[in-house]
Amino acid sequence: MKGHKRDIVSTGKAPLKSPVAVSVGLHLLVFGIALAGWSWNTPPEPEPRSISARLISPEPRPTPVVEEQDEADKEQERKQAQAREQEEAERQRQAEEKARQEAERKAQEEARRREEERRQQEAQAKELAKELAEKQAREREAARQKAEAEAKERERQKAEEERKRQEEAKRRAEEEKRRQEEQRKKEEAERQRREEEARKEAERKRLEAERRLREQQLEALADQARQEREAEARRQQEAAAARAREAQMLSESEKYQALIRERLSQAWYPPSSATENMTARLQITLLPTGELASVKLVGSSGNTAFDNSALSAVRSLNRYPIPDNRDTFERYFRQFTIEFNPQRLR
């Protein structure tokens, strides 16, 4: 029974634990473990009232009626404890549900408050933007009106300046016209004076020129005769010099032609099929340095090997002997023709 103790008088023998006491102890242990496990999974609750009991070893002889009454009391107390725990758990759940609902209500109110603040801020921002746009529009209109006024003023000033410029130009043009008229009159008088002086001077010069012309004609006739004599003498000298130069160039060309034929005869190896009747005519073009510019077959011997041997001989010479005189080179050695024949080169 709760809150009561039973005093058992010892008989002098060792106390023994009854099966009922052991069962009650096990039930309390299981109940404590279950309560501890539930407390880990649920929010903290007010600590339930504990049941304090002290077991005293019973007398050696069993008392079945008393023990059965104690067991019924303990079962009743356990059920009451469970009922209180369930009530407490329900109160805790309801408190938590109420707290959750209150939190949701506060969150909704906070959301509504923030939405209202956002709307107010947007409205304020729109109002500020509208005011700013109206201000900017007013400023633009004022700037436009100012610009128009300034433009009109500039146009007026420009028109005034143009009017003054035209008046000044007209005045200057009139002054220039008067000045030119005066200058024209002066120039006309000066021209007439110069014309009269020029006429007199021309007449004097005409007479003087006629006199000089007669003298120059006489001198010209004498000079012409002298020049003709000198020209004839120069022609004779130049002809003699040309003949001498031609003779020298001819002699020099013959010398270098002989040298070229000698060099080509040394470089030419006619084929074994060559005959005395075969002749290949080649046109040779040289540079002023004596180097070969080009060679062309202008007359074939009828034998390809013979023609190729002549071409090879011409191309084999690195430098041809040529005269130092450029006129001789240009006339005789810039381009010339040579004939290849087994008996001669000419």
mmCIF file of C-alpha atoms in Angstrom:
data_model
loop_
_atom_site.group_PDB
_atom_site.id
_atom_site.type_symbol
_atom_site.label_atom_id
_atom_site.label_comp_id
_atom_site.label_asym_id
_atom_site.label_seq_id
_atom_site.Cartn_x
_atom_site.Cartn_y
_atom_site.Cartn_z
ATOM 1 C CA MET A 1 0.000 0.000 0.000
ATOM 2 C CA LYS A 2 1.267 3.451 -0.903
ATOM 3 C CA GLY A 3 2.744 5.546 1.859
ATOM 4 C CA HIS A 4 2.592 2.744 4.447
ATOM 5 C CA LYS A 5 5.152 0.469 5.991
ATOM 6 C CA ARG A 6 4.716 -2.914 7.517
ATOM 7 C CA ASP A 7 6.753 -3.762 10.608
ATOM 8 C CA ILE A 8 7.539 -7.397 10.756
ATOM 9 C CA VAL A 9 8.832 -8.808 14.019
ATOM 10 C CA SER A 10 11.918 -10.857 13.513
ATOM 11 C CA THR A 11 11.839 -14.353 14.938
ATOM 12 C CA GLY A 12 15.587 -14.587 15.036
ATOM 13 C CA LYS A 13 15.879 -16.338 11.674
ATOM 14 C CA ALA A 14 17.356 -14.813 8.456
ATOM 15 C CA PRO A 15 14.755 -12.768 6.488
ATOM 16 C CA LEU A 16 13.583 -14.152 3.175
ATOM 17 C CA LYS A 17 12.240 -12.169 0.206
ATOM 18 C CA SER A 18 8.767 -13.177 -0.886
ATOM 19 C CA PRO A 19 7.832 -13.797 -4.567
ATOM 20 C CA VAL A 20 5.430 -10.810 -4.440
ATOM 21 C CA ALA A 21 8.196 -8.435 -3.441
ATOM 22 C CA VAL A 22 10.410 -9.666 -6.266
ATOM 23 C CA SER A 23 7.571 -9.210 -8.778
ATOM 24 C CA VAL A 24 6.876 -5.656 -7.581
ATOM 25 C CA GLY A 25 10.545 -4.791 -7.876
ATOM 26 C CA LEU A 26 10.728 -6.119 -11.449
ATOM 27 C CA HIS A 27 7.573 -4.155 -12.417
ATOM 28 C CA LEU A 28 9.050 -0.958 -11.040
ATOM 29 C CA LEU A 29 12.311 -1.560 -12.917
ATOM 30 C CA VAL A 30 10.481 -2.132 -16.229
ATOM 31 C CA PHE A 31 8.311 0.923 -15.602
ATOM 32 C CA GLY A 32 11.402 3.061 -14.931
ATOM 33 C CA ILE A 33 13.113 1.873 -18.102
ATOM 34 C CA ALA A 34 9.952 2.543 -20.188
ATOM 35 C CA LEU A 35 9.590 5.988 -18.624
ATOM 36 C CA ALA A 36 13.234 6.848 -19.354
ATOM 37 C CA GLY A 37 12.856 5.736 -23.013
ATOM 38 C CA TRP A 38 9.706 7.794 -23.458
ATOM 39 C CA SER A 39 11.347 10.865 -21.944
ATOM 40 C CA TRP A 40 14.077 10.746 -24.692
ATOM 41 C CA ASN A 41 11.459 10.817 -27.467
ATOM 42 C CA THR A 42 9.065 13.432 -26.083
ATOM 43 C CA PRO A 43 9.575 17.031 -24.980
ATOM 44 C CA PRO A 44 10.410 17.548 -21.308
ATOM 45 C CA GLU A 45 7.417 17.230 -19.031
ATOM 46 C CA PRO A 46 6.943 17.878 -15.354
ATOM 47 C CA GLU A 47 8.452 15.104 -13.351
ATOM 48 C CA PRO A 48 5.657 12.732 -12.187
ATOM 49 C CA ARG A 49 5.181 11.991 -8.582
ATOM 50 C CA SER A 50 7.339 9.101 -7.532
ATOM 51 C CA ILE A 51 6.227 6.232 -5.441
ATOM 52 C CA SER A 52 8.439 5.528 -2.477
ATOM 53 C CA ALA A 53 8.256 2.073 -1.055
ATOM 54 C CA ARG A 54 10.398 0.103 1.260
ATOM 55 C CA LEU A 55 10.194 -3.596 1.313
ATOM 56 C CA ILE A 56 10.824 -5.387 4.551
ATOM 57 C CA SER A 57 11.387 -9.043 4.575
ATOM 58 C CA PRO A 58 8.207 -10.783 5.640
ATOM 59 C CA GLU A 59 7.894 -13.357 8.259
ATOM 60 C CA PRO A 60 8.813 -16.816 7.236
ATOM 61 C CA ARG A 61 5.230 -17.788 7.142
ATOM 62 C CA PRO A 62 3.278 -16.466 4.176
ATOM 63 C CA THR A 63 0.222 -14.239 4.604
ATOM 64 C CA PRO A 64 -1.730 -14.731 1.327
ATOM 65 C CA VAL A 65 -4.571 -12.313 2.102
ATOM 66 C CA VAL A 66 -2.345 -9.349 2.950
ATOM 67 C CA GLU A 67 -0.120 -9.881 -0.069
ATOM 68 C CA GLU A 68 -3.028 -10.079 -2.470
ATOM 69 C CA GLN A 69 -4.362 -6.791 -1.092
ATOM 70 C CA ASP A 70 -0.982 -5.115 -1.567
ATOM 71 C CA GLU A 71 -0.755 -6.371 -5.154
ATOM 72 C CA ALA A 72 -4.188 -4.926 -5.966
ATOM 73 C CA ASP A 73 -3.214 -1.577 -4.454
ATOM 74 C CA LYS A 74 -0.014 -1.457 -6.501
ATOM 75 C CA GLU A 75 -1.875 -2.343 -9.707
ATOM 76 C CA GLN A 76 -4.324 0.444 -9.023
ATOM 77 C CA GLU A 77 -1.526 2.895 -8.383
ATOM 78 C CA ARG A 78 0.227 1.809 -11.613
ATOM 79 C CA LYS A 79 -2.948 2.390 -13.640
ATOM 80 C CA GLN A 80 -3.423 5.788 -12.029
ATOM 81 C CA ALA A 81 0.187 6.652 -12.814
ATOM 82 C CA GLN A 82 -0.275 5.615 -16.428
ATOM 83 C CA ALA A 83 -3.495 7.657 -16.639
ATOM 84 C CA ARG A 84 -1.678 10.699 -15.239
ATOM 85 C CA GLU A 85 1.177 10.167 -17.703
ATOM 86 C CA GLN A 86 -1.284 9.944 -20.619
ATOM 87 C CA GLU A 87 -3.057 13.090 -19.421
ATOM 88 C CA GLU A 88 0.276 14.868 -19.089
ATOM 89 C CA ALA A 89 1.336 13.658 -22.559
ATOM 90 C CA GLU A 90 -1.995 14.880 -24.018
ATOM 91 C CA ARG A 91 -1.552 18.239 -22.261
ATOM 92 C CA GLN A 92 1.996 18.426 -23.630
ATOM 93 C CA ARG A 93 0.785 17.550 -27.169
ATOM 94 C CA GLN A 94 -1.977 20.124 -26.963
ATOM 95 C CA ALA A 95 0.518 22.718 -25.679
ATOM 96 C CA GLU A 96 2.881 21.882 -28.520
ATOM 97 C CA GLU A 97 0.037 22.039 -31.069
ATOM 98 C CA LYS A 98 -1.018 25.359 -29.629
ATOM 99 C CA ALA A 99 2.572 26.614 -29.757
ATOM 100 C CA ARG A 100 2.882 25.412 -33.366
ATOM 101 C CA GLN A 101 -0.362 27.127 -34.341
ATOM 102 C CA GLU A 102 0.760 30.262 -32.536
ATOM 103 C CA ALA A 103 4.094 30.106 -34.386
ATOM 104 C CA GLU A 104 2.277 29.651 -37.703
ATOM 105 C CA ARG A 105 -0.019 32.559 -36.875
ATOM 106 C CA LYS A 106 2.961 34.750 -36.006
ATOM 107 C CA ALA A 107 4.776 33.658 -39.173
ATOM 108 C CA GLN A 108 1.679 34.478 -41.267
ATOM 109 C CA GLU A 109 1.357 37.828 -39.521
ATOM 110 C CA GLU A 110 5.073 38.489 -40.103
ATOM 111 C CA ALA A 111 4.673 37.518 -43.784
ATOM 112 C CA ARG A 112 1.652 39.806 -44.102
ATOM 113 C CA ARG A 113 3.575 42.580 -42.348
ATOM 114 C CA ARG A 114 6.560 42.125 -44.678
ATOM 115 C CA GLU A 115 4.274 41.987 -47.739
ATOM 116 C CA GLU A 116 2.601 45.171 -46.588
ATOM 117 C CA GLU A 117 6.015 46.794 -46.043
ATOM 118 C CA ARG A 118 7.098 45.620 -49.506
ATOM 119 C CA ARG A 119 3.958 47.052 -51.078
ATOM 120 C CA GLN A 120 4.445 50.302 -49.208
ATOM 121 C CA GLN A 121 8.095 50.432 -50.345
ATOM 122 C CA GLU A 122 7.051 49.690 -53.936
ATOM 123 C CA ALA A 123 4.403 52.386 -53.728
ATOM 124 C CA GLN A 124 6.953 54.815 -52.285
ATOM 125 C CA ALA A 125 9.466 53.819 -54.983
ATOM 126 C CA LYS A 126 6.831 54.322 -57.704
ATOM 127 C CA GLU A 127 5.892 57.658 -56.214
ATOM 128 C CA LEU A 128 9.552 58.695 -56.044
ATOM 129 C CA ALA A 129 10.099 57.471 -59.613
ATOM 130 C CA LYS A 130 7.028 59.382 -60.750
ATOM 131 C CA GLU A 131 8.216 62.530 -58.955
ATOM 132 C CA LEU A 132 11.709 62.068 -60.417
ATOM 133 C CA ALA A 133 10.271 61.530 -63.920
ATOM 134 C CA GLU A 134 8.089 64.634 -63.548
ATOM 135 C CA LYS A 135 11.091 66.594 -62.297
ATOM 136 C CA GLN A 136 13.237 65.375 -65.163
ATOM 137 C CA ALA A 137 10.432 66.178 -67.618
ATOM 138 C CA ARG A 138 10.175 69.687 -66.161
ATOM 139 C CA GLU A 139 13.953 70.050 -66.354
ATOM 140 C CA ARG A 140 13.959 68.793 -69.949
ATOM 141 C CA GLU A 141 11.160 71.163 -70.867
ATOM 142 C CA ALA A 142 13.002 74.040 -69.205
ATOM 143 C CA ALA A 143 16.210 73.017 -70.988
ATOM 144 C CA ARG A 144 14.311 72.777 -74.279
ATOM 145 C CA GLN A 145 12.771 76.187 -73.827
ATOM 146 C CA LYS A 146 16.158 77.584 -72.846
ATOM 147 C CA ALA A 147 17.776 75.958 -75.871
ATOM 148 C CA GLU A 148 15.049 77.331 -78.126
ATOM 149 C CA ALA A 149 15.501 80.788 -76.663
ATOM 150 C CA GLU A 150 19.263 80.555 -77.060
ATOM 151 C CA ALA A 151 18.834 79.262 -80.624
ATOM 152 C CA LYS A 152 16.498 82.157 -81.445
ATOM 153 C CA GLU A 153 18.955 84.577 -79.912
ATOM 154 C CA ARG A 154 21.800 83.042 -81.913
ATOM 155 C CA GLU A 155 19.688 83.250 -85.073
ATOM 156 C CA ARG A 156 18.910 86.889 -84.320
ATOM 157 C CA GLN A 157 22.571 87.658 -83.681
ATOM 158 C CA LYS A 158 23.526 85.738 -86.790
ATOM 159 C CA ALA A 159 20.967 87.654 -88.867
ATOM 160 C CA GLU A 160 22.197 90.925 -87.381
ATOM 161 C CA GLU A 161 25.793 89.987 -88.107
ATOM 162 C CA GLU A 162 24.814 88.956 -91.647
ATOM 163 C CA ARG A 163 23.030 92.291 -92.182
ATOM 164 C CA LYS A 164 26.072 94.189 -90.914
ATOM 165 C CA ARG A 165 28.359 92.026 -93.030
ATOM 166 C CA GLN A 166 26.272 92.688 -96.142
ATOM 167 C CA GLU A 167 26.200 96.416 -95.442
ATOM 168 C CA GLU A 168 29.958 96.407 -94.881
ATOM 169 C CA ALA A 169 30.466 94.352 -98.046
ATOM 170 C CA LYS A 170 28.252 96.773 -99.988
ATOM 171 C CA ARG A 171 30.178 99.758 -98.642
ATOM 172 C CA ARG A 172 33.517 98.145 -99.479
ATOM 173 C CA ALA A 173 32.248 97.172 -102.927
ATOM 174 C CA GLU A 174 31.229 100.780 -103.607
ATOM 175 C CA GLU A 175 34.576 102.035 -102.346
ATOM 176 C CA GLU A 176 36.371 99.430 -104.447
ATOM 177 C CA LYS A 177 34.284 100.437 -107.478
ATOM 178 C CA ARG A 178 35.192 104.124 -107.007
ATOM 179 C CA ARG A 179 38.835 103.205 -106.477
ATOM 180 C CA GLN A 180 38.852 101.016 -109.577
ATOM 181 C CA GLU A 181 37.209 103.795 -111.624
ATOM 182 C CA GLU A 182 39.841 106.264 -110.517
ATOM 183 C CA GLN A 183 42.546 103.686 -111.134
ATOM 184 C CA ARG A 184 41.093 102.961 -114.583
ATOM 185 C CA LYS A 185 41.195 106.659 -115.499
ATOM 186 C CA LYS A 186 44.771 106.952 -114.294
ATOM 187 C CA GLU A 187 45.736 103.801 -116.149
ATOM 188 C CA GLU A 188 44.007 105.035 -119.323
ATOM 189 C CA ALA A 189 45.945 108.293 -119.197
ATOM 190 C CA GLU A 190 49.144 106.416 -118.474
ATOM 191 C CA ARG A 191 48.385 103.984 -121.280
ATOM 192 C CA GLN A 192 47.867 106.787 -123.778
ATOM 193 C CA ARG A 193 51.096 108.421 -122.658
ATOM 194 C CA ARG A 194 52.998 105.156 -122.944
ATOM 195 C CA GLU A 195 51.460 104.448 -126.330
ATOM 196 C CA GLU A 196 52.626 107.804 -127.634
ATOM 197 C CA GLU A 197 56.093 107.235 -126.269
ATOM 198 C CA ALA A 198 56.073 103.686 -127.599
ATOM 199 C CA ARG A 199 55.003 104.876 -131.022
ATOM 200 C CA LYS A 200 57.871 107.367 -131.115
ATOM 201 C CA GLU A 201 60.271 104.756 -129.768
ATOM 202 C CA ALA A 202 59.026 102.199 -132.267
ATOM 203 C CA GLU A 203 59.589 104.579 -135.121
ATOM 204 C CA ARG A 204 63.087 105.254 -133.896
ATOM 205 C CA LYS A 205 63.770 101.577 -133.437
ATOM 206 C CA ARG A 206 62.339 100.803 -136.872
ATOM 207 C CA LEU A 207 64.762 103.148 -138.517
ATOM 208 C CA GLU A 208 67.589 101.809 -136.389
ATOM 209 C CA ALA A 209 66.563 98.246 -137.148
ATOM 210 C CA GLU A 210 66.532 98.884 -140.851
ATOM 211 C CA ARG A 211 70.041 100.218 -140.602
ATOM 212 C CA ARG A 212 71.208 97.288 -138.527
ATOM 213 C CA LEU A 213 69.428 94.865 -140.797
ATOM 214 C CA ARG A 214 71.328 96.089 -143.748
ATOM 215 C CA GLU A 215 74.562 95.766 -141.806
ATOM 216 C CA GLN A 216 73.582 92.285 -140.474
ATOM 217 C CA GLN A 217 72.672 91.095 -143.942
ATOM 218 C CA LEU A 218 76.114 92.027 -145.152
ATOM 219 C CA GLU A 219 77.697 90.372 -142.106
ATOM 220 C CA ALA A 220 75.449 87.330 -142.526
ATOM 221 C CA LEU A 221 76.510 86.831 -146.064
ATOM 222 C CA ALA A 222 80.132 86.965 -144.981
ATOM 223 C CA ASP A 223 79.465 84.610 -142.020
ATOM 224 C CA GLN A 224 77.536 82.193 -144.198
ATOM 225 C CA ALA A 225 80.405 81.934 -146.607
ATOM 226 C CA ARG A 226 82.830 81.409 -143.726
ATOM 227 C CA GLN A 227 80.562 78.810 -142.062
ATOM 228 C CA GLU A 228 80.144 76.934 -145.311
ATOM 229 C CA ARG A 229 83.864 76.738 -145.689
ATOM 230 C CA GLU A 230 84.284 75.573 -142.085
ATOM 231 C CA ALA A 231 81.458 73.051 -142.441
ATOM 232 C CA GLU A 232 82.983 71.575 -145.539
ATOM 233 C CA ALA A 233 86.310 71.276 -143.775
ATOM 234 C CA ARG A 234 84.615 69.554 -140.787
ATOM 235 C CA ARG A 235 82.735 67.168 -143.055
ATOM 236 C CA GLN A 236 85.946 66.203 -144.734
ATOM 237 C CA GLN A 237 87.644 65.711 -141.368
ATOM 238 C CA GLU A 238 84.728 63.702 -139.969
ATOM 239 C CA ALA A 239 84.571 61.556 -143.073
ATOM 240 C CA ALA A 240 88.274 60.863 -142.809
ATOM 241 C CA ALA A 241 87.916 60.080 -139.106
ATOM 242 C CA ALA A 242 84.902 57.838 -139.785
ATOM 243 C CA ARG A 243 86.785 55.969 -142.449
ATOM 244 C CA ALA A 244 89.716 55.555 -140.093
ATOM 245 C CA ARG A 245 87.398 54.452 -137.261
ATOM 246 C CA GLU A 246 85.553 52.071 -139.566
ATOM 247 C CA ALA A 247 88.827 50.608 -140.712
ATOM 248 C CA GLN A 248 89.981 50.249 -137.129
ATOM 249 C CA MET A 249 86.657 48.674 -136.053
ATOM 250 C CA LEU A 250 86.772 46.316 -139.016
ATOM 251 C CA SER A 251 90.318 45.322 -138.237
ATOM 252 C CA GLU A 252 89.499 44.863 -134.552
ATOM 253 C CA SER A 253 86.337 42.904 -135.346
ATOM 254 C CA GLU A 254 88.245 40.583 -137.662
ATOM 255 C CA LYS A 255 90.789 39.986 -134.935
ATOM 256 C CA TYR A 256 88.141 39.088 -132.323
ATOM 257 C CA GLN A 257 86.119 37.062 -134.822
ATOM 258 C CA ALA A 258 89.245 34.996 -135.483
ATOM 259 C CA LEU A 259 89.697 34.561 -131.725
ATOM 260 C CA ILE A 260 86.083 33.443 -131.316
ATOM 261 C CA ARG A 261 86.368 30.958 -134.203
ATOM 262 C CA GLU A 262 89.559 29.587 -132.661
ATOM 263 C CA ARG A 263 87.945 29.160 -129.247
ATOM 264 C CA LEU A 264 84.870 27.499 -130.760
ATOM 265 C CA SER A 265 86.981 25.154 -132.909
ATOM 266 C CA GLN A 266 88.794 24.056 -129.758
ATOM 267 C CA ALA A 267 85.479 23.461 -127.923
ATOM 268 C CA TRP A 268 83.715 21.757 -130.860
ATOM 269 C CA TYR A 269 83.652 18.000 -131.154
ATOM 270 C CA PRO A 270 81.727 17.058 -134.299
ATOM 271 C CA PRO A 271 80.080 13.625 -134.307
ATOM 272 C CA SER A 272 81.553 10.711 -136.231
ATOM 273 C CA SER A 273 78.643 10.901 -138.664
ATOM 274 C CA ALA A 274 79.691 14.417 -139.783
ATOM 275 C CA THR A 275 80.522 14.925 -143.471
ATOM 276 C CA GLU A 276 82.138 17.781 -145.357
ATOM 277 C CA ASN A 277 78.792 18.818 -146.825
ATOM 278 C CA MET A 278 77.166 19.404 -143.449
ATOM 279 C CA THR A 279 76.900 23.044 -142.292
ATOM 280 C CA ALA A 280 75.013 24.393 -139.256
ATOM 281 C CA ARG A 281 74.363 28.132 -139.021
ATOM 282 C CA LEU A 282 73.968 29.527 -135.461
ATOM 283 C CA GLN A 283 72.914 33.013 -134.363
ATOM 284 C CA ILE A 284 74.816 34.069 -131.212
ATOM 285 C CA THR A 285 73.813 36.938 -128.888
ATOM 286 C CA LEU A 286 76.370 38.208 -126.345
ATOM 287 C CA LEU A 287 76.267 40.482 -123.330
ATOM 288 C CA PRO A 288 78.693 43.461 -123.029
ATOM 289 C CA THR A 289 80.612 41.346 -120.502
ATOM 290 C CA GLY A 290 81.331 38.683 -123.134
ATOM 291 C CA GLU A 291 78.889 36.186 -121.576
ATOM 292 C CA LEU A 292 76.509 34.262 -123.782
ATOM 293 C CA ALA A 293 72.972 35.673 -123.749
ATOM 294 C CA SER A 294 71.387 33.197 -126.196
ATOM 295 C CA VAL A 295 72.115 30.948 -129.157
ATOM 296 C CA LYS A 296 69.664 29.900 -131.864
ATOM 297 C CA LEU A 297 69.899 27.436 -134.726
ATOM 298 C CA VAL A 298 69.014 29.413 -137.875
ATOM 299 C CA GLY A 299 70.233 26.905 -140.439
ATOM 300 C CA SER A 300 70.199 23.170 -139.756
ATOM 301 C CA SER A 301 72.747 20.763 -141.247
ATOM 302 C CA GLY A 302 70.067 18.089 -141.523
ATOM 303 C CA ASN A 303 71.806 16.053 -138.841
ATOM 304 C CA THR A 304 70.551 16.479 -135.289
ATOM 305 C CA ALA A 305 73.729 15.223 -133.676
ATOM 306 C CA PHE A 306 75.783 17.618 -135.800
ATOM 307 C CA ASP A 307 73.513 20.565 -134.876
ATOM 308 C CA ASN A 308 73.592 19.675 -131.174
ATOM 309 C CA SER A 309 77.389 19.425 -131.174
ATOM 310 C CA ALA A 310 77.595 22.951 -132.601
ATOM 311 C CA LEU A 311 75.130 24.253 -129.997
ATOM 312 C CA SER A 312 77.076 22.530 -127.216
ATOM 313 C CA ALA A 313 80.328 24.113 -128.396
ATOM 314 C CA VAL A 314 78.751 27.596 -128.323
ATOM 315 C CA ARG A 315 77.268 27.053 -124.834
ATOM 316 C CA SER A 316 80.500 25.597 -123.430
ATOM 317 C CA LEU A 317 82.362 28.918 -123.530
ATOM 318 C CA ASN A 318 81.978 30.848 -120.277
ATOM 319 C CA ARG A 319 83.159 34.125 -121.768
ATOM 320 C CA TYR A 320 83.778 35.160 -125.368
ATOM 321 C CA PRO A 321 86.678 37.411 -126.403
ATOM 322 C CA ILE A 322 85.184 40.797 -127.328
ATOM 323 C CA PRO A 323 86.718 44.256 -128.005
ATOM 324 C CA ASP A 324 86.763 46.944 -125.344
ATOM 325 C CA ASN A 325 85.251 49.489 -127.701
ATOM 326 C CA ARG A 326 81.498 49.538 -127.115
ATOM 327 C CA ASP A 327 80.679 50.720 -130.660
ATOM 328 C CA THR A 328 82.644 47.822 -132.144
ATOM 329 C CA PHE A 329 80.881 45.388 -129.809
ATOM 330 C CA GLU A 330 77.419 46.724 -130.605
ATOM 331 C CA ARG A 331 78.030 46.666 -134.346
ATOM 332 C CA TYR A 332 79.804 43.309 -134.782
ATOM 333 C CA PHE A 333 79.427 41.233 -131.605
ATOM 334 C CA ARG A 334 76.092 42.006 -129.949
ATOM 335 C CA GLN A 335 74.521 39.532 -132.395
ATOM 336 C CA PHE A 336 76.267 37.653 -135.176
ATOM 337 C CA THR A 337 76.005 34.412 -137.200
ATOM 338 C CA ILE A 338 78.626 31.695 -137.449
ATOM 339 C CA GLU A 339 78.724 28.536 -139.605
ATOM 340 C CA PHE A 340 79.981 25.189 -138.360
ATOM 341 C CA ASN A 341 81.546 22.943 -141.055
ATOM 342 C CA PRO A 342 83.950 20.048 -140.471
ATOM 343 C CA GLN A 343 86.570 21.812 -142.630
ATOM 344 C CA ARG A 344 86.081 25.383 -141.429
ATOM 345 C CA LEU A 345 84.365 27.790 -139.086
ATOM 346 C CA ARG A 346 83.265 31.075 -140.578
#
